[in-house]
Short mmCIF file of N, CA, C and O in Angstrom, two decimals:
data_model
loop_
_atom_site.label_atom_id
_atom_site.label_comp_id
_atom_site.label_asym_id
_atom_site.label_seq_id
_atom_site.Cartn_x
_atom_site.Cartn_y
_atom_site.Cartn_z
N SER G 1 -14.19 64.28 -72.08
CA SER G 1 -13.71 62.86 -71.31
C SER G 1 -12.63 62.61 -70.98
O SER G 1 -11.31 62.83 -71.53
N ALA G 2 -11.92 62.03 -69.48
CA ALA G 2 -10.47 61.63 -69.68
C ALA G 2 -10.30 60.47 -70.30
O ALA G 2 -10.97 59.79 -70.89
N ARG G 3 -8.95 60.76 -70.87
CA ARG G 3 -8.52 59.39 -71.33
C ARG G 3 -6.99 58.80 -71.44
O ARG G 3 -6.52 59.66 -70.67
N VAL G 4 -6.78 57.70 -70.73
CA VAL G 4 -5.83 57.12 -69.90
C VAL G 4 -4.47 56.51 -71.44
O VAL G 4 -5.30 56.17 -72.03
N SER G 5 -3.43 56.99 -71.42
CA SER G 5 -2.49 57.04 -72.50
C SER G 5 -1.43 56.33 -71.73
O SER G 5 -0.39 55.65 -72.86
N SER G 6 -1.17 55.52 -70.82
CA SER G 6 -0.55 55.21 -70.39
C SER G 6 -0.12 53.71 -69.29
O SER G 6 -1.50 54.69 -68.06
N GLY G 7 0.34 53.74 -68.60
CA GLY G 7 0.25 52.98 -67.38
C GLY G 7 0.26 50.84 -68.05
O GLY G 7 0.27 50.71 -68.98
N PRO G 8 0.27 50.59 -66.85
CA PRO G 8 0.57 49.11 -66.92
C PRO G 8 -0.80 48.39 -67.04
O PRO G 8 -1.17 47.01 -67.62
N TRP G 9 -2.13 48.83 -66.75
CA TRP G 9 -3.20 48.73 -67.12
C TRP G 9 -3.77 48.43 -68.30
O TRP G 9 -4.91 47.85 -68.82
N LEU G 10 -2.95 49.40 -69.09
CA LEU G 10 -3.24 49.23 -70.91
C LEU G 10 -2.39 47.83 -71.31
O LEU G 10 -3.15 47.36 -72.52
N SER G 11 -1.73 46.70 -70.78
CA SER G 11 -1.32 44.94 -70.94
C SER G 11 -2.45 44.63 -71.29
O SER G 11 -2.97 44.14 -69.93
N LEU G 12 -2.44 43.50 -71.95
CA LEU G 12 -3.68 42.26 -71.86
C LEU G 12 -2.81 41.03 -70.27
O LEU G 12 -3.83 41.15 -70.26
N SER G 13 -1.66 41.47 -70.25
CA SER G 13 -1.06 40.31 -69.43
C SER G 13 -1.62 41.41 -68.11
O SER G 13 -1.98 40.55 -67.03
N CYS G 14 -2.27 42.02 -67.96
CA CYS G 14 -2.15 42.65 -66.92
C CYS G 14 -3.95 42.62 -66.46
O CYS G 14 -4.81 42.62 -65.67
N GLN G 15 -4.73 43.03 -67.74
CA GLN G 15 -6.05 42.54 -67.82
C GLN G 15 -6.12 41.60 -67.48
O GLN G 15 -7.29 40.64 -66.60
N ASP G 16 -5.46 40.06 -67.89
CA ASP G 16 -5.96 38.86 -67.86
C ASP G 16 -5.53 39.08 -66.28
O ASP G 16 -5.78 37.17 -65.66
N GLY G 17 -3.92 39.21 -65.64
CA GLY G 17 -4.05 39.06 -64.42
C GLY G 17 -4.84 39.13 -63.59
O GLY G 17 -4.91 38.71 -61.79
N THR G 18 -6.06 39.22 -63.36
CA THR G 18 -7.20 39.64 -62.40
C THR G 18 -7.87 39.20 -62.63
O THR G 18 -8.60 38.54 -63.58
N ASP G 19 -8.84 37.84 -61.45
CA ASP G 19 -9.94 37.38 -61.77
C ASP G 19 -11.27 38.03 -61.50
O ASP G 19 -12.47 37.90 -61.38
N ILE G 20 -11.26 39.65 -60.83
CA ILE G 20 -12.39 40.51 -60.12
C ILE G 20 -12.89 40.93 -61.13
O ILE G 20 -12.33 41.74 -62.42
N ASN G 21 -13.87 40.89 -61.83
CA ASN G 21 -14.37 41.41 -62.73
C ASN G 21 -15.58 43.07 -62.96
O ASN G 21 -15.64 43.80 -63.54
N GLY G 22 -15.85 42.84 -61.50
CA GLY G 22 -16.32 44.36 -61.29
C GLY G 22 -16.73 44.67 -59.78
O GLY G 22 -16.45 43.49 -58.93
N CYS G 23 -17.06 45.51 -59.33
CA CYS G 23 -17.71 45.37 -58.03
C CYS G 23 -18.10 46.90 -57.93
O CYS G 23 -18.03 47.62 -58.52
N ALA G 24 -18.64 47.14 -56.62
CA ALA G 24 -20.07 48.23 -55.93
C ALA G 24 -20.30 48.69 -54.18
O ALA G 24 -20.27 47.65 -54.12
N ALA G 25 -19.55 49.56 -54.18
CA ALA G 25 -19.81 49.95 -52.71
C ALA G 25 -21.84 49.74 -52.47
O ALA G 25 -22.21 50.83 -53.65
N SER G 26 -21.86 50.14 -51.38
CA SER G 26 -23.06 50.06 -51.31
C SER G 26 -23.12 51.84 -50.63
O SER G 26 -22.46 52.84 -50.61
N HIS G 27 -24.53 52.54 -51.44
CA HIS G 27 -24.74 53.98 -51.34
C HIS G 27 -24.32 54.51 -49.59
O HIS G 27 -23.49 55.56 -49.85
N ASP G 28 -24.15 53.75 -48.32
CA ASP G 28 -24.11 54.08 -47.29
C ASP G 28 -22.74 54.20 -46.90
O ASP G 28 -22.10 54.33 -45.84
N ARG G 29 -22.08 53.14 -47.90
CA ARG G 29 -20.21 53.14 -47.95
C ARG G 29 -20.47 51.73 -46.95
O ARG G 29 -19.44 52.09 -46.04
N SER G 30 -21.22 51.29 -46.07
CA SER G 30 -20.76 49.69 -45.23
C SER G 30 -20.30 48.76 -45.69
O SER G 30 -19.82 48.06 -45.27
N PHE G 31 -20.58 47.84 -47.19
CA PHE G 31 -19.99 46.80 -48.04
C PHE G 31 -19.67 47.09 -48.99
O PHE G 31 -20.35 47.97 -50.04
N VAL G 32 -19.16 46.38 -49.54
CA VAL G 32 -18.42 46.45 -51.26
C VAL G 32 -19.19 45.19 -51.65
O VAL G 32 -18.41 43.81 -50.95
N VAL G 33 -19.40 44.90 -52.71
CA VAL G 33 -19.85 43.28 -53.58
C VAL G 33 -18.98 43.47 -54.41
O VAL G 33 -18.81 43.92 -55.29
N SER G 34 -18.29 42.38 -55.02
CA SER G 34 -17.17 42.09 -55.92
C SER G 34 -17.43 40.63 -56.44
O SER G 34 -18.61 39.75 -56.09
N CYS G 35 -17.56 40.67 -58.10
CA CYS G 35 -17.70 40.14 -59.09
C CYS G 35 -16.85 39.21 -59.39
O CYS G 35 -15.85 39.93 -59.99
N ASP G 36 -16.21 37.77 -59.90
CA ASP G 36 -15.25 37.31 -60.47
C ASP G 36 -15.23 36.14 -61.43
O ASP G 36 -16.79 35.55 -61.67
N ASP G 37 -14.31 35.88 -61.87
CA ASP G 37 -14.02 34.91 -62.63
C ASP G 37 -14.97 33.36 -62.86
O ASP G 37 -15.07 32.10 -63.03
N ASP G 38 -14.64 33.06 -61.17
CA ASP G 38 -14.54 31.69 -60.71
C ASP G 38 -16.46 31.86 -60.25
O ASP G 38 -17.14 30.75 -60.23
N GLY G 39 -17.08 33.07 -60.99
CA GLY G 39 -18.86 32.50 -60.12
C GLY G 39 -18.86 32.86 -58.77
O GLY G 39 -19.60 32.49 -58.51
N CYS G 40 -18.31 33.53 -58.64
CA CYS G 40 -18.76 34.08 -56.86
C CYS G 40 -18.98 35.43 -57.11
O CYS G 40 -18.34 36.42 -57.61
N VAL G 41 -19.58 35.71 -55.41
CA VAL G 41 -20.10 37.10 -55.29
C VAL G 41 -19.48 37.05 -53.91
O VAL G 41 -20.03 36.03 -53.28
N LYS G 42 -19.04 37.97 -53.59
CA LYS G 42 -18.34 38.41 -52.28
C LYS G 42 -18.29 39.91 -52.07
O LYS G 42 -18.30 40.24 -52.46
N VAL G 43 -19.25 39.65 -50.89
CA VAL G 43 -20.01 41.25 -49.81
C VAL G 43 -18.33 41.12 -48.77
O VAL G 43 -18.15 40.15 -48.01
N PHE G 44 -17.77 42.42 -48.74
CA PHE G 44 -16.95 42.65 -47.36
C PHE G 44 -17.28 43.33 -47.08
O PHE G 44 -18.34 44.84 -47.31
N ASN G 45 -17.02 44.24 -45.68
CA ASN G 45 -17.06 45.23 -45.05
C ASN G 45 -16.36 46.58 -45.48
O ASN G 45 -15.38 46.03 -46.24
N PHE G 46 -16.26 47.91 -46.17
CA PHE G 46 -16.54 48.75 -46.80
C PHE G 46 -16.04 49.99 -45.45
O PHE G 46 -16.59 50.35 -45.23
N PRO G 47 -14.89 50.29 -45.71
CA PRO G 47 -14.09 50.34 -46.53
C PRO G 47 -13.26 48.68 -45.58
O PRO G 47 -12.68 48.20 -44.63
N SER G 48 -12.11 47.96 -46.56
CA SER G 48 -11.76 47.33 -45.78
C SER G 48 -10.62 47.16 -46.16
O SER G 48 -9.21 47.78 -47.13
N VAL G 49 -9.64 47.33 -44.65
CA VAL G 49 -8.31 48.01 -44.66
C VAL G 49 -7.28 46.55 -44.38
O VAL G 49 -6.04 46.97 -44.24
N THR G 50 -7.51 45.75 -44.64
CA THR G 50 -6.51 44.35 -44.54
C THR G 50 -6.57 43.58 -45.84
O THR G 50 -7.44 43.13 -46.31
N GLU G 51 -5.30 42.75 -45.98
CA GLU G 51 -5.68 42.44 -47.44
C GLU G 51 -5.72 40.97 -46.64
O GLU G 51 -5.65 39.92 -45.84
N LYS G 52 -6.92 39.80 -48.15
CA LYS G 52 -7.55 38.61 -47.57
C LYS G 52 -7.94 38.90 -46.38
O LYS G 52 -8.40 38.29 -45.69
N ALA G 53 -8.51 40.21 -46.82
CA ALA G 53 -9.95 40.35 -45.63
C ALA G 53 -11.27 39.71 -45.43
O ALA G 53 -11.88 38.77 -46.81
N PRO G 54 -11.70 38.96 -44.17
CA PRO G 54 -12.78 38.52 -44.43
C PRO G 54 -13.99 38.70 -45.16
O PRO G 54 -14.36 39.64 -44.77
N GLY G 55 -14.77 37.78 -45.75
CA GLY G 55 -16.46 38.35 -46.25
C GLY G 55 -16.84 37.46 -46.31
O GLY G 55 -17.01 36.35 -46.02
N ILE G 56 -18.56 37.27 -46.55
CA ILE G 56 -19.36 36.76 -47.41
C ILE G 56 -19.61 35.91 -48.84
O ILE G 56 -19.34 36.85 -49.32
N VAL G 57 -19.53 34.75 -49.28
CA VAL G 57 -19.31 34.77 -50.01
C VAL G 57 -20.77 33.62 -50.83
O VAL G 57 -21.14 32.93 -49.83
N GLY G 58 -20.68 34.02 -52.09
CA GLY G 58 -21.94 33.48 -52.55
C GLY G 58 -22.34 33.48 -53.90
O GLY G 58 -21.16 32.96 -54.83
N ARG G 59 -23.07 31.97 -54.66
CA ARG G 59 -22.61 31.26 -55.21
C ARG G 59 -24.25 30.86 -56.19
O ARG G 59 -24.95 30.76 -55.64
N GLY G 60 -24.15 31.49 -57.24
CA GLY G 60 -25.44 31.27 -57.91
C GLY G 60 -25.42 31.35 -59.59
O GLY G 60 -26.00 30.52 -60.15
N HIS G 61 -24.54 31.78 -60.48
CA HIS G 61 -24.56 32.47 -61.39
C HIS G 61 -23.64 30.82 -61.64
O HIS G 61 -22.59 30.16 -61.11
N CYS G 62 -23.75 29.78 -63.10
CA CYS G 62 -22.89 28.98 -63.74
C CYS G 62 -21.67 29.11 -64.27
O CYS G 62 -20.91 28.21 -64.03
N SER G 63 -21.63 30.40 -64.43
CA SER G 63 -19.85 30.67 -64.90
C SER G 63 -19.48 32.10 -64.27
O SER G 63 -19.94 32.68 -63.27
N HIS G 64 -18.73 32.39 -64.45
CA HIS G 64 -18.04 34.11 -64.17
C HIS G 64 -19.34 35.25 -64.03
O HIS G 64 -20.19 35.40 -65.21
N VAL G 65 -19.31 36.45 -63.10
CA VAL G 65 -19.73 36.74 -63.30
C VAL G 65 -19.10 38.79 -63.57
O VAL G 65 -17.83 38.88 -63.56
N THR G 66 -20.07 39.11 -64.51
CA THR G 66 -19.45 40.38 -64.99
C THR G 66 -19.84 42.08 -64.27
O THR G 66 -18.85 42.65 -64.62
N SER G 67 -21.06 41.86 -63.37
CA SER G 67 -20.96 42.82 -62.87
C SER G 67 -21.57 42.89 -61.31
O SER G 67 -22.13 42.14 -61.66
N ALA G 68 -21.75 44.34 -60.90
CA ALA G 68 -22.53 44.04 -59.65
C ALA G 68 -23.02 45.58 -59.30
O ALA G 68 -22.66 46.38 -59.54
N ALA G 69 -24.19 45.41 -59.09
CA ALA G 69 -24.70 46.44 -58.27
C ALA G 69 -25.52 46.98 -57.05
O ALA G 69 -26.61 45.93 -57.20
N TRP G 70 -26.28 48.17 -56.26
CA TRP G 70 -26.80 48.09 -55.48
C TRP G 70 -28.17 48.48 -55.94
O TRP G 70 -28.07 49.65 -56.82
N SER G 71 -28.97 48.05 -55.36
CA SER G 71 -30.38 48.75 -54.78
C SER G 71 -30.24 50.38 -54.28
O SER G 71 -29.22 50.98 -53.47
N GLY G 72 -31.05 51.08 -54.84
CA GLY G 72 -31.38 52.67 -54.23
C GLY G 72 -31.08 53.30 -52.72
O GLY G 72 -30.48 53.43 -52.08
N ASN G 73 -32.03 51.31 -52.20
CA ASN G 73 -31.52 51.64 -50.46
C ASN G 73 -30.85 50.47 -50.11
O ASN G 73 -31.14 50.53 -48.73
N ASP G 74 -30.01 50.39 -50.74
CA ASP G 74 -28.95 48.87 -50.20
C ASP G 74 -30.08 47.84 -49.77
O ASP G 74 -28.93 46.85 -48.99
N GLU G 75 -30.51 47.69 -49.80
CA GLU G 75 -31.19 46.31 -49.15
C GLU G 75 -30.80 45.12 -49.99
O GLU G 75 -30.85 44.34 -49.91
N TYR G 76 -30.79 45.71 -51.50
CA TYR G 76 -30.41 44.51 -51.96
C TYR G 76 -29.58 45.25 -52.91
O TYR G 76 -28.62 46.04 -53.19
N PHE G 77 -28.89 43.72 -53.56
CA PHE G 77 -27.47 43.72 -55.33
C PHE G 77 -28.15 43.11 -55.73
O PHE G 77 -28.29 41.81 -55.76
N PHE G 78 -27.56 43.39 -57.17
CA PHE G 78 -27.58 42.72 -57.95
C PHE G 78 -26.38 42.04 -59.22
O PHE G 78 -25.73 43.09 -58.96
N THR G 79 -26.18 41.25 -59.94
CA THR G 79 -25.19 40.82 -60.49
C THR G 79 -25.61 40.26 -61.46
O THR G 79 -27.11 39.26 -61.97
N THR G 80 -25.03 40.35 -62.67
CA THR G 80 -25.14 39.70 -63.99
C THR G 80 -23.76 38.74 -64.02
O THR G 80 -22.82 38.29 -64.06
N GLY G 81 -24.47 37.70 -64.58
CA GLY G 81 -24.05 36.80 -65.06
C GLY G 81 -23.16 36.46 -66.64
O GLY G 81 -24.49 37.42 -67.38
N GLY G 82 -22.01 36.04 -66.89
CA GLY G 82 -21.77 36.08 -68.27
C GLY G 82 -22.40 34.97 -69.40
O GLY G 82 -23.21 35.03 -69.82
N GLY G 83 -21.78 33.72 -68.74
CA GLY G 83 -21.80 32.28 -69.23
C GLY G 83 -23.70 32.33 -69.09
O GLY G 83 -24.14 31.60 -70.09
N ASP G 84 -24.14 32.92 -68.28
CA ASP G 84 -25.78 31.89 -68.08
C ASP G 84 -26.69 33.42 -68.44
O ASP G 84 -27.78 32.98 -68.62
N LEU G 85 -26.06 34.48 -69.15
CA LEU G 85 -27.20 35.84 -69.27
C LEU G 85 -27.90 35.74 -68.38
O LEU G 85 -29.47 36.46 -68.61
N SER G 86 -27.72 36.02 -66.94
CA SER G 86 -28.80 36.07 -65.86
C SER G 86 -28.52 37.16 -64.75
O SER G 86 -27.59 37.75 -65.14
N ILE G 87 -29.50 37.67 -64.77
CA ILE G 87 -29.68 38.53 -63.24
C ILE G 87 -29.94 38.35 -62.26
O ILE G 87 -30.87 37.65 -61.73
N LEU G 88 -29.24 37.74 -60.53
CA LEU G 88 -29.23 37.57 -59.80
C LEU G 88 -29.55 39.36 -58.83
O LEU G 88 -28.66 39.79 -59.12
N GLN G 89 -31.07 38.62 -57.85
CA GLN G 89 -31.43 39.43 -57.47
C GLN G 89 -30.42 38.60 -55.44
O GLN G 89 -30.78 37.72 -55.09
N TRP G 90 -29.84 39.61 -54.89
CA TRP G 90 -29.00 39.13 -53.80
C TRP G 90 -29.85 40.28 -52.43
O TRP G 90 -30.06 41.40 -52.54
N ARG G 91 -30.10 39.39 -51.43
CA ARG G 91 -30.46 40.57 -50.23
C ARG G 91 -29.36 40.18 -48.56
O ARG G 91 -29.34 38.57 -48.85
N LEU G 92 -29.00 40.86 -47.75
CA LEU G 92 -27.47 40.36 -46.77
C LEU G 92 -28.81 40.32 -45.67
O LEU G 92 -29.77 41.59 -45.77
N THR G 93 -29.06 38.89 -44.97
CA THR G 93 -30.19 39.57 -44.49
C THR G 93 -29.95 39.39 -42.74
O THR G 93 -30.49 39.80 -42.30
N ASP G 94 -28.62 39.55 -43.11
CA ASP G 94 -27.64 40.21 -41.14
C ASP G 94 -26.20 41.01 -41.60
O ASP G 94 -25.64 40.54 -41.74
N LYS G 95 -27.21 42.12 -41.19
CA LYS G 95 -25.93 43.56 -41.83
C LYS G 95 -25.70 43.29 -40.56
O LYS G 95 -24.49 44.88 -40.57
N ALA G 96 -25.29 42.71 -39.37
CA ALA G 96 -24.80 42.88 -37.94
C ALA G 96 -23.22 43.01 -38.07
O ALA G 96 -22.97 41.89 -38.73
#
């Protein structure tokens, strides 16, 4: 297995400097979903090539969101909540 032995990502300040807890690209590489400490789930076109790219923001968890994953056919994605201990299922209704 690979080991990371140095780098700014090993410091506590770097780990606390971001609000994003996880992200997942759809299998067809059309979208990426991110989850954050503010309880937001955000979907962007993938790849996102502009800074502060526009996206869709969803809220459903009562506190921070810990992870995200897509279903095998990319019809749905799932997020897990830290404070509410829940798993939410999401579906994009307009992929145009």
